[in-house]
Short mmCIF file of C-alpha atoms in Angstrom, two decimals:
data_model
loop_
_atom_site.label_atom_id
_atom_site.label_comp_id
_atom_site.label_asym_id
_atom_site.label_seq_id
_atom_site.Cartn_x
_atom_site.Cartn_y
_atom_site.Cartn_z
CA MET A 1 -97.32 50.97 2.24
CA LYS A 2 -100.55 52.42 0.89
CA TYR A 3 -99.40 51.84 -2.72
CA GLU A 4 -97.25 49.12 -4.24
CA LEU A 5 -95.77 51.40 -6.90
CA VAL A 6 -95.03 55.13 -6.66
CA ILE A 7 -94.42 56.82 -10.01
CA PHE A 8 -92.77 60.23 -10.14
CA ASP A 9 -92.59 62.83 -12.83
CA TRP A 10 -89.09 64.34 -13.00
CA ASP A 11 -88.96 68.01 -14.07
CA GLY A 12 -90.80 70.21 -11.59
CA THR A 13 -91.51 67.29 -9.25
CA LEU A 14 -88.12 65.95 -8.17
CA ALA A 15 -85.84 68.27 -10.15
CA ASP A 16 -86.08 72.05 -9.81
CA SER A 17 -85.53 72.46 -13.54
CA THR A 18 -88.46 74.59 -14.71
CA GLY A 19 -86.37 77.75 -15.04
CA HIS A 20 -83.65 75.96 -16.99
CA ILE A 21 -86.20 74.46 -19.39
CA VAL A 22 -87.66 77.92 -20.06
CA ASP A 23 -84.13 79.23 -20.73
CA CYS A 24 -83.52 76.38 -23.19
CA ILE A 25 -86.73 77.23 -25.05
CA ARG A 26 -85.72 80.90 -25.18
CA TYR A 27 -82.28 79.96 -26.55
CA ALA A 28 -83.75 77.64 -29.20
CA CYS A 29 -86.09 80.46 -30.27
CA GLU A 30 -83.08 82.71 -30.79
CA VAL A 31 -81.29 80.09 -32.87
CA THR A 32 -84.35 79.44 -35.06
CA LYS A 33 -85.23 83.17 -35.18
CA GLU A 34 -88.63 82.36 -33.73
CA GLY A 35 -90.29 84.79 -31.35
CA PHE A 36 -90.16 83.61 -27.75
CA PRO A 37 -93.78 82.83 -26.78
CA GLY A 38 -93.36 84.07 -23.22
CA GLU A 39 -92.52 82.42 -19.92
CA ASP A 40 -96.09 81.42 -19.11
CA ALA A 41 -96.49 79.63 -22.45
CA ALA A 42 -93.11 77.96 -22.04
CA ARG A 43 -93.96 76.74 -18.54
CA ASN A 44 -97.31 75.47 -19.76
CA ILE A 45 -95.77 72.88 -22.12
CA ILE A 46 -93.36 71.44 -19.55
CA GLY A 47 -94.15 67.76 -19.22
CA LEU A 48 -95.04 67.20 -22.86
CA GLY A 49 -92.80 65.42 -25.35
CA MET A 50 -90.78 67.72 -27.61
CA HIS A 51 -92.94 67.28 -30.72
CA GLU A 52 -96.17 67.91 -28.82
CA ALA A 53 -94.63 70.88 -27.00
CA LEU A 54 -93.53 72.54 -30.25
CA LEU A 55 -96.92 71.93 -31.82
CA GLN A 56 -98.61 73.65 -28.91
CA LEU A 57 -96.16 76.57 -28.89
CA PHE A 58 -95.79 77.25 -32.60
CA GLY A 59 -98.36 75.22 -34.49
CA ASP A 60 -97.51 72.93 -37.38
CA ARG A 61 -93.92 73.49 -38.53
CA THR A 62 -91.55 71.90 -41.01
CA PRO A 63 -89.40 68.93 -40.04
CA GLU A 64 -86.37 71.16 -40.60
CA PHE A 65 -87.60 73.67 -38.02
CA ILE A 66 -88.34 70.92 -35.52
CA ASP A 67 -84.90 69.35 -35.99
CA THR A 68 -83.11 72.70 -35.64
CA PHE A 69 -85.13 73.68 -32.57
CA ARG A 70 -84.60 70.30 -30.93
CA ALA A 71 -80.84 70.43 -31.56
CA ALA A 72 -80.53 73.96 -30.17
CA TYR A 73 -82.61 73.07 -27.11
CA SER A 74 -80.51 69.97 -26.43
CA ASP A 75 -77.24 71.86 -26.95
CA HIS A 76 -78.20 74.46 -24.36
CA PHE A 77 -79.68 71.89 -21.98
CA PHE A 78 -76.61 69.66 -21.93
CA ARG A 79 -74.11 72.48 -21.39
CA ALA A 80 -74.80 72.62 -17.67
CA PRO A 81 -73.92 69.56 -15.57
CA MET A 82 -76.44 68.56 -12.92
CA SER A 83 -75.85 68.16 -9.21
CA ARG A 84 -78.09 67.18 -6.33
CA ASP A 85 -78.44 70.89 -5.58
CA ASP A 86 -80.74 70.95 -8.63
CA LEU A 87 -83.25 68.75 -6.79
CA PHE A 88 -86.02 70.09 -4.59
CA ASP A 89 -85.26 70.12 -0.87
CA GLY A 90 -86.11 66.79 0.67
CA ALA A 91 -86.35 64.87 -2.60
CA ILE A 92 -83.43 62.51 -1.98
CA ASP A 93 -84.37 61.84 1.64
CA THR A 94 -87.96 61.14 0.63
CA LEU A 95 -86.92 58.68 -2.07
CA GLN A 96 -84.51 56.93 0.30
CA GLN A 97 -87.11 56.56 3.05
CA LEU A 98 -89.73 55.26 0.64
CA LYS A 99 -87.25 52.75 -0.75
CA ASP A 100 -86.24 51.68 2.76
CA ARG A 101 -89.93 50.99 3.48
CA GLY A 102 -89.97 48.57 0.57
CA CYS A 103 -91.80 50.81 -1.86
CA ARG A 104 -91.15 50.36 -5.56
CA LEU A 105 -90.33 53.68 -7.24
CA ALA A 106 -90.46 54.59 -10.93
CA ILE A 107 -90.30 57.60 -13.25
CA ALA A 108 -92.67 58.66 -16.04
CA THR A 109 -91.29 61.75 -17.76
CA GLY A 110 -91.63 63.92 -20.82
CA LYS A 111 -87.83 64.04 -21.03
CA SER A 112 -85.92 62.22 -23.71
CA ARG A 113 -84.20 58.98 -22.79
CA ARG A 114 -80.84 60.66 -23.35
CA GLY A 115 -81.68 63.51 -20.99
CA MET A 116 -83.14 61.26 -18.31
CA ASP A 117 -80.25 58.80 -18.36
CA ARG A 118 -77.80 61.70 -18.11
CA ALA A 119 -79.61 63.14 -15.10
CA LEU A 120 -79.74 59.83 -13.23
CA GLU A 121 -76.08 59.12 -13.98
CA GLN A 122 -74.80 62.55 -12.95
CA LEU A 123 -76.88 62.55 -9.78
CA GLY A 124 -76.18 58.92 -8.87
CA MET A 125 -79.90 58.21 -8.56
CA GLY A 126 -80.46 55.25 -10.84
CA GLU A 127 -80.54 52.85 -7.89
CA PHE A 128 -83.78 54.37 -6.60
CA PHE A 129 -85.96 53.41 -9.56
CA ILE A 130 -87.11 50.03 -10.83
CA GLY A 131 -88.41 51.53 -14.07
CA VAL A 132 -88.09 54.71 -16.14
CA LYS A 133 -90.30 55.61 -19.10
CA CYS A 134 -89.62 58.58 -21.38
CA ALA A 135 -91.79 60.34 -23.93
CA ASP A 136 -89.53 59.63 -26.90
CA GLU A 137 -89.83 55.87 -26.45
CA THR A 138 -93.54 55.67 -25.53
CA ARG A 139 -96.11 58.43 -26.05
CA SER A 140 -96.20 61.99 -24.78
CA LYS A 141 -98.30 62.81 -21.77
CA PRO A 142 -101.27 62.92 -21.28
CA ASN A 143 -101.38 59.63 -23.20
CA PRO A 144 -101.14 57.06 -20.37
CA LEU A 145 -98.98 54.54 -22.26
CA MET A 146 -95.90 55.06 -20.09
CA LEU A 147 -97.95 54.39 -16.96
CA GLN A 148 -99.55 51.32 -18.51
CA MET A 149 -96.12 49.95 -19.44
CA LEU A 150 -94.80 50.42 -15.91
CA LEU A 151 -97.89 48.77 -14.42
CA GLU A 152 -97.59 45.81 -16.77
CA GLU A 153 -93.88 45.34 -16.11
CA GLN A 154 -94.39 45.45 -12.34
CA ARG A 155 -97.67 43.49 -12.41
CA VAL A 156 -99.49 46.14 -10.42
CA ASP A 157 -103.12 47.22 -10.83
CA PRO A 158 -103.77 50.94 -11.46
CA GLY A 159 -105.46 51.31 -8.09
CA GLN A 160 -102.35 50.03 -6.30
CA ALA A 161 -100.08 52.66 -7.84
CA VAL A 162 -99.93 56.44 -7.57
CA MET A 163 -98.68 59.13 -9.97
CA ILE A 164 -96.96 62.18 -8.52
CA GLY A 165 -96.46 65.22 -10.73
CA ASP A 166 -96.54 68.99 -11.12
CA THR A 167 -98.61 69.35 -14.30
CA GLU A 168 -102.12 68.70 -15.47
CA TYR A 169 -100.63 66.26 -17.99
CA ASP A 170 -99.47 64.04 -15.12
CA MET A 171 -102.87 64.22 -13.48
CA GLU A 172 -104.78 63.61 -16.72
CA MET A 173 -102.85 60.53 -17.80
CA ALA A 174 -103.33 58.93 -14.38
CA LEU A 175 -107.02 59.81 -14.35
CA LYS A 176 -107.49 58.17 -17.75
CA ILE A 177 -106.58 54.75 -16.35
CA GLY A 178 -108.10 55.14 -12.90
CA MET A 179 -104.79 55.61 -11.10
CA PRO A 180 -104.63 57.67 -7.91
CA ARG A 181 -102.60 60.87 -8.27
CA ILE A 182 -100.89 63.45 -6.11
CA GLY A 183 -100.11 66.92 -7.38
CA VAL A 184 -97.19 69.12 -6.34
CA ASN A 185 -97.74 72.87 -6.30
CA TYR A 186 -94.11 73.96 -6.53
CA GLY A 187 -93.55 73.08 -10.21
CA ALA A 188 -94.85 74.27 -13.59
CA HIS A 189 -98.64 74.33 -13.03
CA ASP A 190 -100.50 75.90 -10.13
CA ALA A 191 -102.63 74.06 -7.59
CA ASP A 192 -105.97 75.09 -9.12
CA ARG A 193 -105.11 73.38 -12.41
CA LEU A 194 -104.05 70.23 -10.59
CA LEU A 195 -107.14 70.17 -8.38
CA SER A 196 -109.42 70.07 -11.41
CA TYR A 197 -108.23 66.46 -11.93
CA ARG A 198 -109.33 65.41 -8.41
CA PRO A 199 -105.98 64.33 -6.97
CA GLU A 200 -105.73 62.58 -3.63
CA SER A 201 -103.75 65.55 -2.41
CA VAL A 202 -101.66 68.52 -3.55
CA ILE A 203 -98.39 68.90 -1.66
CA SER A 204 -95.94 71.75 -1.15
CA SER A 205 -92.82 69.66 -0.48
CA PRO A 206 -91.61 66.15 -1.37
CA VAL A 207 -91.29 65.25 2.31
CA GLU A 208 -95.07 65.45 2.73
CA LEU A 209 -95.27 62.19 0.79
CA LEU A 210 -93.82 60.28 3.73
CA ASP A 211 -96.99 60.82 5.76
CA ILE A 212 -99.43 60.63 2.85
CA LEU A 213 -98.09 57.34 1.50
CA GLY A 214 -97.93 55.72 4.93
#
């Protein structure tokens, strides 16, 4: 394998969840009587931790507003059970083939630990990953702490790992520590934004990784 450790973002990279996240933001805006900032603005913050996302969307707000928004978002998010149909075509097969080749796989996500654990449990995907880092237990992207923790735990140098994600936050945090990165153009941010961080490649489907990663 070209890399010892392959680290995936979740939303917009493996899971086709961008639309659902936007709907959750819209619902939480209704509950808090906050004007919905628009779909483009909502898509732009996907990948950030909740606190950082709200700061970018609405500016500095009271702890009460943040708590109410977070609760409404979570309530709407957890209403719908997940299935493997919610994953991008080819995602499962790609993960399985990479694992069969002996590649170590991990996740670095802006999701909460609760949300990520729920997704992996409902989809039966926990067996694929040797490590999972979430924003609410590390630091929000583009801070590279979650990548650094995975590298340290697996005893892998940054140059021997690769970050795969759909947002500039994924690309930026990998760039900060000299880690190779691959963008996906089917998620929240378009290819031009990803290319500005000089990724190894920008792909249009998870299955393209099988050739790129060797």
